[in-house]
Coordinates of C-alpha atoms and ligand atoms in Angstrom, one line a residue:
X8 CA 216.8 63.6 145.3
X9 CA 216.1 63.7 148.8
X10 CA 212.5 64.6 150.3
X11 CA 212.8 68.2 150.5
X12 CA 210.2 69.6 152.6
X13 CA 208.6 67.8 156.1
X14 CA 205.8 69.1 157.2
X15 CA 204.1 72.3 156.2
X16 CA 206.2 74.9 154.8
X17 CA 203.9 77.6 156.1
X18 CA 202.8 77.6 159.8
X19 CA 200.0 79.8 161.0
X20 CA 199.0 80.4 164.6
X21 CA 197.1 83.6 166.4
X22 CA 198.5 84.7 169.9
X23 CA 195.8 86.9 171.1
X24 CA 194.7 89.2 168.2
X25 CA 197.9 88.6 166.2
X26 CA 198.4 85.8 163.6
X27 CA 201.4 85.0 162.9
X28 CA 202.3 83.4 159.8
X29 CA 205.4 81.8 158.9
X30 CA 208.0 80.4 156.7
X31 CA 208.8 77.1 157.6
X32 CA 211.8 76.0 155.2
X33 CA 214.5 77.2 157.7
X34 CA 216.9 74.2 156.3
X35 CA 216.7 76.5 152.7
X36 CA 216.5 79.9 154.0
X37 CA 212.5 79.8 153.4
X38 CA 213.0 80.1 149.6
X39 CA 210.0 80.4 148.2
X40 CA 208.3 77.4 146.0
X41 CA 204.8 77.6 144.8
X42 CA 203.9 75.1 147.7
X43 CA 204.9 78.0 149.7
X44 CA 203.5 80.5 147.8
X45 CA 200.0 78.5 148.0
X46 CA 200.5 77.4 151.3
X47 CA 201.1 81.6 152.5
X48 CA 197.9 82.4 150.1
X49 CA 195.9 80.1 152.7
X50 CA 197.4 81.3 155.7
X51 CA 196.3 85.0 154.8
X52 CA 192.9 84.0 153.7
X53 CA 192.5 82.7 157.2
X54 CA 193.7 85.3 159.0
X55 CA 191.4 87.9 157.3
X56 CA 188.6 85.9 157.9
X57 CA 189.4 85.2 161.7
X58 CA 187.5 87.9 163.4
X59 CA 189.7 87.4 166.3
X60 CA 192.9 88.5 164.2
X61 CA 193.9 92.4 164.0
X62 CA 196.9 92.3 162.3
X63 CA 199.1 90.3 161.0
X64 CA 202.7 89.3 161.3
X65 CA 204.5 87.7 158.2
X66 CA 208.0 85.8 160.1
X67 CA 210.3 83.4 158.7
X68 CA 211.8 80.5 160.8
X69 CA 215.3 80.1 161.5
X70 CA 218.4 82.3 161.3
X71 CA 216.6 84.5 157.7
X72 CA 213.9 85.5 156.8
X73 CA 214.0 84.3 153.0
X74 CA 217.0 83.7 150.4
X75 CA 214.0 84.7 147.5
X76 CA 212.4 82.3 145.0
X77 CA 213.2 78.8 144.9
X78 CA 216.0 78.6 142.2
X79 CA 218.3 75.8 143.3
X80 CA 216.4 73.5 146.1
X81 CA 215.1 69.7 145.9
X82 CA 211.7 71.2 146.5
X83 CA 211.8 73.9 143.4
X84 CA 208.9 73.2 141.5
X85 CA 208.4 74.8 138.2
X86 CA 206.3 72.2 136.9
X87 CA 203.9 71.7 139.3
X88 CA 200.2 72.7 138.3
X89 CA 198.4 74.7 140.7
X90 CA 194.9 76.8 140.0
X91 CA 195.2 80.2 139.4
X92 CA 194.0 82.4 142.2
X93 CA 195.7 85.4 141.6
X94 CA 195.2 86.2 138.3
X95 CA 192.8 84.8 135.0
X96 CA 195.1 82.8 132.3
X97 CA 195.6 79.2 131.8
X98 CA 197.6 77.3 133.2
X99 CA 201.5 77.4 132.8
X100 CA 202.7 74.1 132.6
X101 CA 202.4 72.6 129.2
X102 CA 203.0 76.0 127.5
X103 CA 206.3 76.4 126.0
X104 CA 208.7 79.7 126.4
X105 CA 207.2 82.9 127.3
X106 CA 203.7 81.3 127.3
X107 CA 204.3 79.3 130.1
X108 CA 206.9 81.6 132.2
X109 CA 204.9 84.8 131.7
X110 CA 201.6 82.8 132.8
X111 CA 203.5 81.7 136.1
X112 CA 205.3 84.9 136.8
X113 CA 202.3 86.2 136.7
X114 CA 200.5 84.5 138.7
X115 CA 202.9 83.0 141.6
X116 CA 204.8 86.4 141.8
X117 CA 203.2 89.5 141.0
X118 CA 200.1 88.5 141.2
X119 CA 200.2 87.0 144.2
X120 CA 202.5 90.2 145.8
X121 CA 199.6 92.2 144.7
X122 CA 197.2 90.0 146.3
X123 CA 198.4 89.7 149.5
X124 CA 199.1 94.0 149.5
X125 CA 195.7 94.2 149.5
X126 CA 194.9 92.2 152.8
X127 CA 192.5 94.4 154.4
X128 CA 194.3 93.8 157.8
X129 CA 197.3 95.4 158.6
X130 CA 200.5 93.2 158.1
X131 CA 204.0 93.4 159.4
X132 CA 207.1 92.3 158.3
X133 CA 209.8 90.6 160.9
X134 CA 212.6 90.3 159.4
X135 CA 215.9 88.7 160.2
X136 CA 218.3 87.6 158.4
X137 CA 218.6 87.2 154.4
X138 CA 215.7 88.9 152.6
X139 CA 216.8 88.4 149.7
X140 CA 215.2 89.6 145.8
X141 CA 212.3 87.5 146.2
X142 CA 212.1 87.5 150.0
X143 CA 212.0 91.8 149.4
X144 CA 209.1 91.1 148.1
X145 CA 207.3 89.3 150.3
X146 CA 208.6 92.0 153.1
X147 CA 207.8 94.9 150.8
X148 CA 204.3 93.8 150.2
X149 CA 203.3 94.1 154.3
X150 CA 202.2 97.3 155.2
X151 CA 205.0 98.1 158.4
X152 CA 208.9 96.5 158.4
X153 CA 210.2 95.7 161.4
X154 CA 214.3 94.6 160.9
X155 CA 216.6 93.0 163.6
X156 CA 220.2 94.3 163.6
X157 CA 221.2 91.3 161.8
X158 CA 218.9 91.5 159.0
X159 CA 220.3 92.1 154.8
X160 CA 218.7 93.1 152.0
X161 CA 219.9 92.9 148.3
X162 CA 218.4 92.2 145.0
X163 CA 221.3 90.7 143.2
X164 CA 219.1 89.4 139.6
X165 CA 221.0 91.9 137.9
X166 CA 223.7 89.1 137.5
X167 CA 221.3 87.4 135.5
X168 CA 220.8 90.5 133.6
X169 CA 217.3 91.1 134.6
X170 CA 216.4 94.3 135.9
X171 CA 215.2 93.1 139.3
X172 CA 212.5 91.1 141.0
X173 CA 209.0 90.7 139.5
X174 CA 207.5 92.9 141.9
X175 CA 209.2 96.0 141.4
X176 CA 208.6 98.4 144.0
X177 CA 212.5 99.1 144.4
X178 CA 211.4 102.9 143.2
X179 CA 209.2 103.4 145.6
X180 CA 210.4 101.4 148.4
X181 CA 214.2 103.4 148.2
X182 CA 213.8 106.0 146.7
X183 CA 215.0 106.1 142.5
X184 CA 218.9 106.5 143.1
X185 CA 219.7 104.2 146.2
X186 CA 217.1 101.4 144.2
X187 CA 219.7 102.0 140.9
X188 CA 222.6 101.7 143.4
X189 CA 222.0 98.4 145.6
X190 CA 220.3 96.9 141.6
X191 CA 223.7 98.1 139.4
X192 CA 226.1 96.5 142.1
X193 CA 223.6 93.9 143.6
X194 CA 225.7 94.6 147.1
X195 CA 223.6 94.0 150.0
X196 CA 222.2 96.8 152.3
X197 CA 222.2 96.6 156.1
X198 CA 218.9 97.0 158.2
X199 CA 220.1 100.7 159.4
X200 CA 220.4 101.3 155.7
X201 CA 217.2 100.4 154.7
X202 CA 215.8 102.4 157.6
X203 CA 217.6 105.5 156.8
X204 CA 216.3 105.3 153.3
X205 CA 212.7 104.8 154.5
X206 CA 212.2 100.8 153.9
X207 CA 211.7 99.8 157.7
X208 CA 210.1 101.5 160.7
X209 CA 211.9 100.2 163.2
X210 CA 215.4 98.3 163.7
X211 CA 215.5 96.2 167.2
X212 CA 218.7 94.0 168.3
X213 CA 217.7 90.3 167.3
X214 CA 216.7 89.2 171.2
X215 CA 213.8 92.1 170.6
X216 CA 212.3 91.5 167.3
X217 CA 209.3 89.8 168.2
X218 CA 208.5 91.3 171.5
X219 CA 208.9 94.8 169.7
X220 CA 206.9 93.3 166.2
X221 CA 204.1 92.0 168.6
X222 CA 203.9 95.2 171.0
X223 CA 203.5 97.6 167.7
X224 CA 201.0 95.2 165.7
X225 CA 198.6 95.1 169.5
X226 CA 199.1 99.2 169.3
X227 CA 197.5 99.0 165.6
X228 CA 194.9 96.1 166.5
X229 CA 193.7 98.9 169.3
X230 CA 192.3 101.1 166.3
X231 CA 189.0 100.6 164.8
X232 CA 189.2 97.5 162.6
X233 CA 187.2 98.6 159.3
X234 CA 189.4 102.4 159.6
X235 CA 192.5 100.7 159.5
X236 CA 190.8 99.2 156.3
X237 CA 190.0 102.3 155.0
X238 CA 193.2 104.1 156.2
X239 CA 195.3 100.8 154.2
X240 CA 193.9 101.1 151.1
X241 CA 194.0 104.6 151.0
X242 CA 197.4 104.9 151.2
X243 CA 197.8 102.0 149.0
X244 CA 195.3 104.3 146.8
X245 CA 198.3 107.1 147.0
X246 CA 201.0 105.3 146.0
X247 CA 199.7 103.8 143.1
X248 CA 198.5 107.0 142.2
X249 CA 202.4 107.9 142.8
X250 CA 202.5 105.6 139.6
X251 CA 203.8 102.3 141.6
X252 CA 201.3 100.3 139.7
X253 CA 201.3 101.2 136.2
X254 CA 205.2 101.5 137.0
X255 CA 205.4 97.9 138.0
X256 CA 203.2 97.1 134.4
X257 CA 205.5 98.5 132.6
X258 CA 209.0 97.1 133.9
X259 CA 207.4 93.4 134.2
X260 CA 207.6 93.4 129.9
X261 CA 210.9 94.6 130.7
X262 CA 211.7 91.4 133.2
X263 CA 210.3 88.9 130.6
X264 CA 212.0 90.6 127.5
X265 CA 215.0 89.6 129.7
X266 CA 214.3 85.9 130.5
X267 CA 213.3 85.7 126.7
X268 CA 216.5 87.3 125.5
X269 CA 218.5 84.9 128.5
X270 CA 216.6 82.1 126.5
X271 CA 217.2 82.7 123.4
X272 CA 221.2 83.8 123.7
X273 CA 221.8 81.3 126.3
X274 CA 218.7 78.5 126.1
X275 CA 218.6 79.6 130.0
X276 CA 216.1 82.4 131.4
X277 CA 218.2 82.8 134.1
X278 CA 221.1 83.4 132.4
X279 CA 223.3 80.2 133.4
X280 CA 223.1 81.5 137.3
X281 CA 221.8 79.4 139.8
X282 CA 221.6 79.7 143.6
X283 CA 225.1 78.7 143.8
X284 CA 226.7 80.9 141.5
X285 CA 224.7 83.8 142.8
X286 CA 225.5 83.3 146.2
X287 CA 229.2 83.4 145.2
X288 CA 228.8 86.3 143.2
X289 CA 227.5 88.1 146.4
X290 CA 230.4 87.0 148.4
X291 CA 229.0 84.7 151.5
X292 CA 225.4 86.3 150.6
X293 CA 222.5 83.8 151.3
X294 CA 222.0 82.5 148.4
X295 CA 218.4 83.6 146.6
X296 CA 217.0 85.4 143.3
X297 CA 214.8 85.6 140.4
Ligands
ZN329 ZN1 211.2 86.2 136.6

């Protein structure tokens, strides 16, 4: 195996009272490892405690945005220990079956999505690209979406016969029938779809996207910094009280009954699919999932 990753995998930098913070495995599509996932943890935790910062702008390098979890690269890291900082449970490595998958789903994926919702500054999405399963989630857990032209979306796990990503917001993010639609044919959506069904703010052509991402997040960082706070978690508040929460509870027993029936029918919690045979069964899709 070649050395997958140079360099940081997560870059950070603030241009006036934005930070941006990005995903440096362009080579990849930014699929998400737990170094990443660890390395973006540290990037927020600065950001929030820079007083300069205002908002926050999550990017990925290169031509997308991310192809999702790390299922197929020389850097995917299943094994890897790492301390728990999202949730309290031992740690995943050494535990057989479920043990050891629920205890690191947990942590590295919804945990760590519902960590990073609760950043009390406001974050943006830029997205270009593939955001794909996994990479929705990372865009779905910033507060405002802002999509180039060029940008896709899909959650294609259903091939693997799980019923989507960890984080399952699709629901609330789509609306119930459009999230049953793009999760029973895993096809992928364009960005003027996603806006028309409420999932972005704003579409821009691709020369645009960070010009317009950085004009809207200085408009925010221009409001009182502890009332954007406030005004965050209320609506957060809301739509957990819209049953987004409990509703994500609930479906994650369904996502590891589904990895533990892939296991046990196929010894494979993925269901024999890796990023290969997914991106093939999207036809040219960026390859991505779990
Ligand atoms: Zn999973």
């Amino acid at each position: 195996m070649t050395v997958p990753d140079e360099g940081d995998v997560v870059t950070y930098e603030v241009r006036g009272v934005v930070a941006f913070v990005t995903l440096d495995r362009p080579a990849f599509r930014n699929a998400q490892n737990s170094v990443m996932t660890y390395a973006l943890d540290a990037a927020f935790e600065r950001a929030v405690e820079d007083e300069q910062v205002k908002v926050i702008v999550l990017a990925g390098n290169g031509k997308h945005f991310s192809a999702g979890h790390d299922i197929g690269t020389p850097g995917r890291d299943h094994h890897v220990h790492y301390g728990n900082k999202a949730v309290m449970w031992w740690d995943h490595v050494d535990k057989p079956g479920g043990d050891g998958r629920y205890a690191r789903e947990m942590e590295v994926y919804l945990g760590m999505c519902r960590r990073w919702r609760e950043i009390p500054k406001p974050t943006i999405a830029m997205v270009q690209g593939a955001c794909i399963a996994g990479g929705l989630m990372l865009a779905w857990v910033c507060d405002l979406i802002v999509a180039s032209e060029d940008a896709f979306f899909s959650d294609p796990v259903v091939r693997m016969g799980i019923p989507g990503v960890e984080y399952f917001a699709h629901p609330w993010m789509l609306g119930p029938r459009f999230a049953k639609e793009i999760l029973f044919t895993g096809d992928r959506f364009t960005a003027q779809r996603a806006y028309e069904v409420g999932m972005v703010n704003r579409v821009v052509p691709r020369a645009d996207l960070e010009a317009e991402t950085v004009a809207l997040a200085e408009r925010i960082a221009a409001m009182p910094q502890f009332g954007l706070a406030l005004t965050k978690k209320a609506v957060n508040q809301c739509e957990d009280q819209m049953g987004m929460r409990n509703g994500m509870d609930s479906v994650f027993g369904l996502h590891h009954f589904a990895h533990a029936h892939n296991a046990e029918t196929d010894d494979d919690p993925l269901g024999g699919m890796d990023a290969k045979s997914m991106a093939a069964g999207a036809h040219k899709s960026a390859a991505g999932g779990e």
